[in-house]
Every structure is written in structure tokens, then in C-alpha cells.
Coordinates of C-alpha atoms in Angstrom, one line a residue:
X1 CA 23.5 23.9 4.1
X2 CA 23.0 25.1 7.7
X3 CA 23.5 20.8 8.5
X4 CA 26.5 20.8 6.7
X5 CA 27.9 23.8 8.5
X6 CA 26.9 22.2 12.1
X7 CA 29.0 19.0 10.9
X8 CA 32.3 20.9 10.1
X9 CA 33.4 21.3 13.9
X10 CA 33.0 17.4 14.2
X11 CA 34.8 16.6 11.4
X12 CA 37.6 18.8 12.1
X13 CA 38.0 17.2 15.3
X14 CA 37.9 13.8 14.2
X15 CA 40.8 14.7 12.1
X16 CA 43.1 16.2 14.8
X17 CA 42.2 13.5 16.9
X18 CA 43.2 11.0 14.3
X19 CA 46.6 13.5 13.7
X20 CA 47.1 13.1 17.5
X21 CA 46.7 9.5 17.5
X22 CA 49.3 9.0 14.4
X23 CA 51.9 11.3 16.0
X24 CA 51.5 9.5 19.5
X25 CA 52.2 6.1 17.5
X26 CA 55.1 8.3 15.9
X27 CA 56.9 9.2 19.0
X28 CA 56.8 5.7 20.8
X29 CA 57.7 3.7 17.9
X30 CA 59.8 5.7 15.9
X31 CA 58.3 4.0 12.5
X32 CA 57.4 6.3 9.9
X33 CA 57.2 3.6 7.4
X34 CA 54.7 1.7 9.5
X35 CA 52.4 4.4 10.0
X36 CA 52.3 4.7 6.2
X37 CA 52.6 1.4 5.9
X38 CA 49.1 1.0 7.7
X39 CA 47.4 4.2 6.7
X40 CA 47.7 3.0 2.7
X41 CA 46.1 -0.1 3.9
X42 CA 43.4 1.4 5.3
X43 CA 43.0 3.7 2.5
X44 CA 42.8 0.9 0.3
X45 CA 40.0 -0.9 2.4
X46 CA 38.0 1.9 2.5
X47 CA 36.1 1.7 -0.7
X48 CA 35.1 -1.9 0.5
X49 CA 34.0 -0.3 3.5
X50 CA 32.0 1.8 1.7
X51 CA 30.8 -1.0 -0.9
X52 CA 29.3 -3.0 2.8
X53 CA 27.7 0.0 4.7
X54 CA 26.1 2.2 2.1
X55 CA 24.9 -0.6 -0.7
X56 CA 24.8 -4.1 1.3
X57 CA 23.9 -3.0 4.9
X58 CA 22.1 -0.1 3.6
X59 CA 20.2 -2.1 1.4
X60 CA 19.4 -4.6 4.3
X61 CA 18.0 -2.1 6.6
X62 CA 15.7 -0.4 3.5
X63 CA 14.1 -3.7 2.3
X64 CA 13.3 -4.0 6.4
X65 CA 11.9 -0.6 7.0
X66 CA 10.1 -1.1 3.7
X67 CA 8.5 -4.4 4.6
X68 CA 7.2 -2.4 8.1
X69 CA 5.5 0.7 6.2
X70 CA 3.9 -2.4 3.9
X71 CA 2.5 -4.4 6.9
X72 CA 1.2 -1.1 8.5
X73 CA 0.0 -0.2 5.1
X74 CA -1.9 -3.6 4.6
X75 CA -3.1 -3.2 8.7
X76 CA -4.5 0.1 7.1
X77 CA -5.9 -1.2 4.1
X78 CA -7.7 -4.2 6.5
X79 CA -9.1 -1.4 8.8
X80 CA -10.2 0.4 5.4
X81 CA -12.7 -2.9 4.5
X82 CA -13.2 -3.3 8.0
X83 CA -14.8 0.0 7.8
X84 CA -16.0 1.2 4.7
X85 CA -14.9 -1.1 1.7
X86 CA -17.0 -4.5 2.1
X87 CA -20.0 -2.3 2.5
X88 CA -19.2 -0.1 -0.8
X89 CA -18.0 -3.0 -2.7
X90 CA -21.6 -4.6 -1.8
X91 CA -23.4 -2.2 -3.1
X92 CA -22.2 -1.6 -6.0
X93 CA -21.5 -5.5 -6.9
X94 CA -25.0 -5.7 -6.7
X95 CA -25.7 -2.8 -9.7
X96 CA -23.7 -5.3 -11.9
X97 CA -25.8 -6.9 -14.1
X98 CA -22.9 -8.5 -15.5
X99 CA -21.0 -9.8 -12.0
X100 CA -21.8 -13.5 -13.1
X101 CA -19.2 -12.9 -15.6
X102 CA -16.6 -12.8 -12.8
X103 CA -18.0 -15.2 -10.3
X104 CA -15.6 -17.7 -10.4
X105 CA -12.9 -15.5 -10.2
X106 CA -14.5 -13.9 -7.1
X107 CA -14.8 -17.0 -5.3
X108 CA -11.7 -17.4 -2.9
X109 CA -10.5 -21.3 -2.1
X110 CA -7.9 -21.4 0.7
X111 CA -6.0 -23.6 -1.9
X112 CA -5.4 -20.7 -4.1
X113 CA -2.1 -20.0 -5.5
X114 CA -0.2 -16.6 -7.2
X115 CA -1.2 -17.4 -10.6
X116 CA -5.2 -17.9 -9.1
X117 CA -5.1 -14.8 -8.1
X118 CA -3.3 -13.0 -11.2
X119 CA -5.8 -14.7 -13.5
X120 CA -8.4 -13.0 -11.3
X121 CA -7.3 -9.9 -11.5
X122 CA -6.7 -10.5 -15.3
X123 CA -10.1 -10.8 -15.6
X124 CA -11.6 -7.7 -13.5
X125 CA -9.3 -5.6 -15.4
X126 CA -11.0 -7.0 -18.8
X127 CA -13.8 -6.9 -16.9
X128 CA -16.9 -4.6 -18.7
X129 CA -19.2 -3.7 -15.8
X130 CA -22.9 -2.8 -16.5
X131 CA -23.9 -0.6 -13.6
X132 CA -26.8 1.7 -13.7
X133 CA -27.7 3.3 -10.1
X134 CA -30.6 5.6 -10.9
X135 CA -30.7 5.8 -6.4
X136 CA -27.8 7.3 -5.5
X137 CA -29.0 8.5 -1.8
X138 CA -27.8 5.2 0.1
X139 CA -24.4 5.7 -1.8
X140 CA -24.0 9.0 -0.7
X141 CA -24.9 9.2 2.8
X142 CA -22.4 6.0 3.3
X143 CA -19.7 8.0 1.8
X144 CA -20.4 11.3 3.9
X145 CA -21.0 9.1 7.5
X146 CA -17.6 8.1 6.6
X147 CA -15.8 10.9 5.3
X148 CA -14.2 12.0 8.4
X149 CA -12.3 8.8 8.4
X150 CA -11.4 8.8 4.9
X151 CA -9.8 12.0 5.5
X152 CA -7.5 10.4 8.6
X153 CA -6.7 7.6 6.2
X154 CA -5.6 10.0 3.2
X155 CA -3.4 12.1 5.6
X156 CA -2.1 8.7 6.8
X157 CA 2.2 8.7 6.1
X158 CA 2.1 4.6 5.0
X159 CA -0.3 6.2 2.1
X160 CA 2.7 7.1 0.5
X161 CA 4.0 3.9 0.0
X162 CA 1.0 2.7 -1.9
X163 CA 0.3 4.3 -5.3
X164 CA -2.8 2.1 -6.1
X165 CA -4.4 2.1 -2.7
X166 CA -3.8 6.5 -3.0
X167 CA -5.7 6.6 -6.0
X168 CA -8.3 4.5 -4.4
X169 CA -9.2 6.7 -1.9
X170 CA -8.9 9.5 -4.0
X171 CA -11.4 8.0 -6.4
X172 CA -13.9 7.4 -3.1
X173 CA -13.4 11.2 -2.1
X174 CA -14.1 12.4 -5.6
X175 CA -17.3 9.9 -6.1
X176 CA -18.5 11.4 -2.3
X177 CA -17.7 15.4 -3.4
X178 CA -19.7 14.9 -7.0
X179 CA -22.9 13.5 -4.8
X180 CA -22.5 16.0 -1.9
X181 CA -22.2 18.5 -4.6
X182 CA -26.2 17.9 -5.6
X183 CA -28.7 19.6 -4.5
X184 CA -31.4 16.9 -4.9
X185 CA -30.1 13.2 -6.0
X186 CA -33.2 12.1 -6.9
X187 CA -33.7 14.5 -9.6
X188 CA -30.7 14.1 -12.0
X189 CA -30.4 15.0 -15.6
X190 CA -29.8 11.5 -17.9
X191 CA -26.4 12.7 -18.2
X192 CA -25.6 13.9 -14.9
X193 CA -26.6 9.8 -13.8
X194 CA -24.0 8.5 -16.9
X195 CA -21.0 10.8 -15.0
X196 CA -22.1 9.9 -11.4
X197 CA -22.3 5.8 -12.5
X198 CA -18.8 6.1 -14.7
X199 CA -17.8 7.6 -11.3
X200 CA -18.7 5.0 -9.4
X201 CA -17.9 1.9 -12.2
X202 CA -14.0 3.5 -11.5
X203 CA -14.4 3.3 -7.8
X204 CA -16.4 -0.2 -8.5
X205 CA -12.7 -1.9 -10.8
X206 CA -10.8 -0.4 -7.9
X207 CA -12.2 -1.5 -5.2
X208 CA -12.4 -5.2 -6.6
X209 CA -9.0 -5.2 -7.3
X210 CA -7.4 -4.0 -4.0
X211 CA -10.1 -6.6 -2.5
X212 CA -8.2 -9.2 -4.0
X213 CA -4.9 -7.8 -3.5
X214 CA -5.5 -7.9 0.2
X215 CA -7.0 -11.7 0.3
X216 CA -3.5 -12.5 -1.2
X217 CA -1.6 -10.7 1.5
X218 CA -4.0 -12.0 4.2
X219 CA -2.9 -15.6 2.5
X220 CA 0.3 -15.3 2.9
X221 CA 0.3 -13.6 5.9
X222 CA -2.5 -14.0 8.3
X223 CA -3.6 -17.8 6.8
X224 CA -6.0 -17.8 9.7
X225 CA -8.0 -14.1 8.5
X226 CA -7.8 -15.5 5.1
X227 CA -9.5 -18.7 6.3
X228 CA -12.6 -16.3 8.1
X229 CA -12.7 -14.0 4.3
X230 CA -13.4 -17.1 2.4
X231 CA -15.8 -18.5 5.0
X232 CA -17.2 -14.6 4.7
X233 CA -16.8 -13.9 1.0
X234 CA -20.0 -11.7 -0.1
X235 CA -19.4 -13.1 -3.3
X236 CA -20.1 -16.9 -2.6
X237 CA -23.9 -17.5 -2.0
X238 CA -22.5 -20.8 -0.4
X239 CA -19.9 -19.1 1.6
X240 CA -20.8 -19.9 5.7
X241 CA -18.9 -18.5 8.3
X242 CA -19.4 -22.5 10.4
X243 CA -16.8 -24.6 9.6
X244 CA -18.4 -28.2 9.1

């Protein structure tokens, strides 16, 4: 309200201005009717006016600014891997015992179109991981090393533009709270293992899915980092970094 009322005095001057302007044109020309003539006119363009600058041009300069917040979210989301997610995703691919399942769907080709990438993620959300950490120290002291920069990502502004990536981390910080919140991880009630491991199988689907997510927009737009993540992939036992 207090904006509104800070915008009156403009407005009000804008139309006296415009008053004076019209009764200038009056008092040279003597032409009523061509004042009127010209004012309908205008009038009449207006709601074009409107139509351009508030849906066209508007919608021009949101789909840009949008496309910004999703490059630095995905700059983000690189410096998330970069940091913490390769490592987490490792170790807890390799509590799998059914990972084979998805191996070919885990191993990137620079070749690799949309529909390569949709069938993958197809399958890791049909996906039935068997993962059974009965050690849960390693897990946990990677999470707390890096909870300080969780914490900067979560209070990150471009976090808001990505639902999936948001419940990502929220996922990691919940996994990291339930095994900070043990006094001893190493002696854990059978059931107390089955919540910590469904914890982690949730972080696990996750995890996999923004992986590939990212690969795609490394594809399309960094062709040369996609190159080095397939030459990298942790999934491909035949994957070398040298290109022969």
C-alpha cells in the first residue's frame, strides 16, 4: 500500500503534464477535433500496447531470466557432484546387490539421445534396490565433513527454482541428522538399520536420477564436460579418462 501511495504524486503529474501538452496543441492549432481525433486513436492502440509489453515482451524477458537461474542452478548442481554427490553416489552403488540390473542404463555413450536418457530414468524409477549397510560410520562422517556446505547450498536463492534438486538435499540433510542423532552406529537395533538403509535407498533413487539429469544438461550444454563424465563414469568398469 505504502508503494502505491509513493506512485500517486507521479502519476498525477504525468497527467497534468499530458493536460498541459494537449492544451499547448489546443492553443496553436485551434483543432479540437484533431486533438480527439488522435487521443481516440491512441486509446484504441493501447490495449495492443498492452497485449506487446506485458504478455509478448514480458514473456520474452521471463523465459531469459528463467534460463539464467537454470544455468546457475545446473553450475550449482555441478559444484554439488563436484563436491559431495559422486562420492555418496559411490558408496552407496556399491551396497546394491542388484546395480547390474541397471548397468546398461548407467553407461553414458556420447551418442546418446533424449529418449536414451528417458528410458534410463524409466528404469531407476522401476528400479528395486537391495541395499543393506550394516557400517554406517563412513556414510556418516562424509555427510557431517560436508554439512557446512550443504547448508550454503540449501540457503542458495536458485534452490528455488528446482523442486527435485530441493528435495534432494533435504533428503541428504535428513539421512546426515538420523546418523548424527546416534550415539554409537555400530550398535543398532535390526530395526533401527531397516529405517537408516530405507533412508539412504531414498537418497540412493535420488541421487541416480539427478546424476543423469545433469549428464543430459552437460550434453547439451557443455558437450566437452559430458565428453570427460563418460570417459569418468564410475559406473563403466571400462570407462578411461585417455582418449585412444
Amino acid at each position: 500500500m505504502k508503494k502505491i501511495l509513493e506512485k500517486i504524486p507521479l502519476a498525477f503529474a504525468l497527467i497534468l503534464l499530458s493536460a498541459g501538452m494537449y492544451g499547448l496543441h489546443y492553443l496553436v492549432f485551434k483543432d479540437i477535433q484533431h486533438i480527439f481525433l488522435y487521443l481516440l486513436g491512441d486509446i484504441a492502440f493501447l490495449p495492443l500496447e498492452i497485449l506487446f509489453v506485458t504478455l509478448i515482451f514480458h514473456k520474452l524477458l521471463e523465459d531469459r531470466e528463467k534460463k539464467n537461474s537454470l544455468k546457475k542452478l545446473n553450475m550449482l548442481i555441478g559444484i554439488f557432484f563436484s563436491e559431495l554427490g559422486y562420492k555418496l553416489l559411490e558408496m552407496t552403488a556399491q551396497s546394491d546387490d542388484r546395480l547390474k540390473q541397471l548397468q546398461n542404463d548407467l553407461l553414458l555413450q556420447e551418442s546418446w539421445l533424449k529418449k536414451d536418457f528417458q528410458n534410463a530414468l524409466n528404469h531407476i524409477e522401476k528400479h528395486k534396490s537391495a541395499i543393506n549397510i550394516t557400517n554406517f560410520v563412513e556414510i556418516q562422517g562424509l555427510l557431517f565433513a560436508k554439512r557446512e556446505f550443504m547448508l550454503k547450498i540449501i540457503e542458495n536463492p536458485a534452490l528455488l527454482e528446482h523442486d527435485r534438486f530441493s528435495e534432494l538435499m533435504m533428503s541428504i540433510l535428513h539421512l546426515e541428522e538420523e546418523l548424527g542423532s546416534r550415539n554409537n552406529l555400530s550398535r543398532l537395533f535390526e530395526n533401527d538399520k531397516n529405517h537408516l538403509n530405507r533412508d539412504i535407498v531414498r537418497v540412493y533413487k535420488m541421487l541416480l536420477q539427478e546424476w543423469l539429469f545433469y549428464m543430459q544438461h552437460l550434453q547439451k550444454e557443455y558437450p566437452y564436460l559430458f565428453s570427460l563424465a563418460v570417459r569418468t563414469n564410475p559406473f563403466d568398469q571400462n570407462a578411461r579418462v585417455e582418449i585412444v
